[in-house]
Amino acid sequence: MLLAFDVGNTNIVLGVFKDGQLIQNWRLETDNNKSADEYGMVINQLFTYEGLDTQEVKDVIISTVVPSVLYTLQHLSMKYFNKRAIVIGPGIKTGLIIKYDNPKQVGADRIVNAVAAYAKYGGPLVVIDFGTATTFCAITENAEYLGGTIAPGVKIASDALFEKTAKLPKVELEEPGHVICKNTIESMQSGLVYGHMGMVEYITKKMKRELAALSKDNKEAVVVATGGLATLIEQGIDCIDHVDKMLTLEGLELIYEKNKSHKK
């Protein structure tokens, strides 16, 4: 089995693959203060609950945007699975041509999402990841990763409203159903959710136009969304073609297959 870690600023999503198929996945809170042993105990409990055997894990792969957690998970991999983890970064084969000014600056999660989306849907592509930040990535039909846009996520915006104002409360992130709202909570929900939907529609429309201009036959890009809040935002807009919640984990498995024979 392959154990894959997708480490975000807010959550760690981990998945177990057997013969190339995702058989189980979990979501944990990202905690910089947790030790390798603490994460190891949690993972052991999750495996036991699902009737899985940690001894069957033959390899570990990690994608992280939180450098401080990387050492912890690398140590966990060696101690609990006796495996040196493959880490997404420079030198890893992805099958993409990275056109970013400085390829080292591209977040590992963005590359992994692009790999999976291109393999599943072809190109050109717009990949939107609704995480702590909302990221938009553009991939051409020739598997060229061009770059994209990074915007504050809905949760960041919600936390900022609560922390930077004296009277505004914390609110649940859900649609109020209207934009003419008659109480503070619904007014905030409207601004947060519908405002984000509007931002997503505008950036996606503009990105698709720029991608089409680069295509020989003016081919329209497929739009794929992933991340925890993808379903909430997708319900109110028409620009998203596919919501694929397991995109990052599937990308990690694909990258593992490209690199396992070269693992030291």
PDB file of N, CA and C in Angstrom, residues 14 34 41 47 71-72 82 95 107 135 190 193 198 218 225 236:
ATOM      1  N   LEU A  14      -4.912  12.630   4.374  1.00  0.00           N
ATOM      2  CA  LEU A  14      -4.077  11.481   4.071  1.00  0.00           C
ATOM      3  C   LEU A  14      -4.914  10.368   3.475  1.00  0.00           C
ATOM      4  N   LYS A  34       2.551  19.139  16.972  1.00  0.00           N
ATOM      5  CA  LYS A  34       2.470  17.693  17.136  1.00  0.00           C
ATOM      6  C   LYS A  34       3.801  17.045  16.759  1.00  0.00           C
ATOM      7  N   MET A  41       0.665   7.837  16.370  1.00  0.00           N
ATOM      8  CA  MET A  41      -0.380   7.175  17.160  1.00  0.00           C
ATOM      9  C   MET A  41      -1.758   7.387  16.528  1.00  0.00           C
ATOM     10  N   PHE A  47      -5.845   3.432  11.107  1.00  0.00           N
ATOM     11  CA  PHE A  47      -5.662   2.171  10.389  1.00  0.00           C
ATOM     12  C   PHE A  47      -6.394   1.034  11.101  1.00  0.00           C
ATOM     13  N   TYR A  71       9.496  17.918   8.296  1.00  0.00           N
ATOM     14  CA  TYR A  71      10.462  17.113   9.044  1.00  0.00           C
ATOM     15  C   TYR A  71       9.741  16.100   9.929  1.00  0.00           C
ATOM     16  N   THR A  72       8.659  16.542  10.561  1.00  0.00           N
ATOM     17  CA  THR A  72       7.895  15.655  11.449  1.00  0.00           C
ATOM     18  C   THR A  72       7.376  14.439  10.695  1.00  0.00           C
ATOM     19  N   ASN A  82       9.404   2.630   8.354  1.00  0.00           N
ATOM     20  CA  ASN A  82      10.748   2.269   7.896  1.00  0.00           C
ATOM     21  C   ASN A  82      10.950   2.604   6.421  1.00  0.00           C
ATOM     22  N   GLY A  95       5.647  15.164 -15.213  1.00  0.00           N
ATOM     23  CA  GLY A  95       5.062  15.107 -16.548  1.00  0.00           C
ATOM     24  C   GLY A  95       4.593  16.455 -17.051  1.00  0.00           C
ATOM     25  N   GLY A 107       3.576  26.200  -5.337  1.00  0.00           N
ATOM     26  CA  GLY A 107       3.190  25.330  -4.232  1.00  0.00           C
ATOM     27  C   GLY A 107       3.060  23.889  -4.677  1.00  0.00           C
ATOM     28  N   THR A 135      -6.787  29.002  -4.884  1.00  0.00           N
ATOM     29  CA  THR A 135      -5.800  29.113  -5.947  1.00  0.00           C
ATOM     30  C   THR A 135      -6.401  28.710  -7.285  1.00  0.00           C
ATOM     31  N   SER A 190     -23.721  36.431   3.291  1.00  0.00           N
ATOM     32  CA  SER A 190     -23.943  36.852   1.914  1.00  0.00           C
ATOM     33  C   SER A 190     -22.673  37.436   1.311  1.00  0.00           C
ATOM     34  N   VAL A 193     -19.846  34.420   1.105  1.00  0.00           N
ATOM     35  CA  VAL A 193     -20.096  33.327   0.159  1.00  0.00           C
ATOM     36  C   VAL A 193     -20.350  33.848  -1.249  1.00  0.00           C
ATOM     37  N   GLY A 198     -18.583  35.387  -6.822  1.00  0.00           N
ATOM     38  CA  GLY A 198     -18.363  36.386  -7.855  1.00  0.00           C
ATOM     39  C   GLY A 198     -16.902  36.472  -8.260  1.00  0.00           C
ATOM     40  N   ASN A 218      -8.419  27.631 -30.409  1.00  0.00           N
ATOM     41  CA  ASN A 218      -9.278  28.384 -29.502  1.00  0.00           C
ATOM     42  C   ASN A 218     -10.109  27.471 -28.592  1.00  0.00           C
ATOM     43  N   ALA A 225     -12.620  21.828  -9.901  1.00  0.00           N
ATOM     44  CA  ALA A 225     -12.504  22.394  -8.555  1.00  0.00           C
ATOM     45  C   ALA A 225     -12.254  21.292  -7.535  1.00  0.00           C
ATOM     46  N   GLY A 236     -23.432  27.713  -6.455  1.00  0.00           N
ATOM     47  CA  GLY A 236     -23.995  29.005  -6.834  1.00  0.00           C
ATOM     48  C   GLY A 236     -23.454  29.595  -8.114  1.00  0.00           C
TER      49      GLY A 236
END
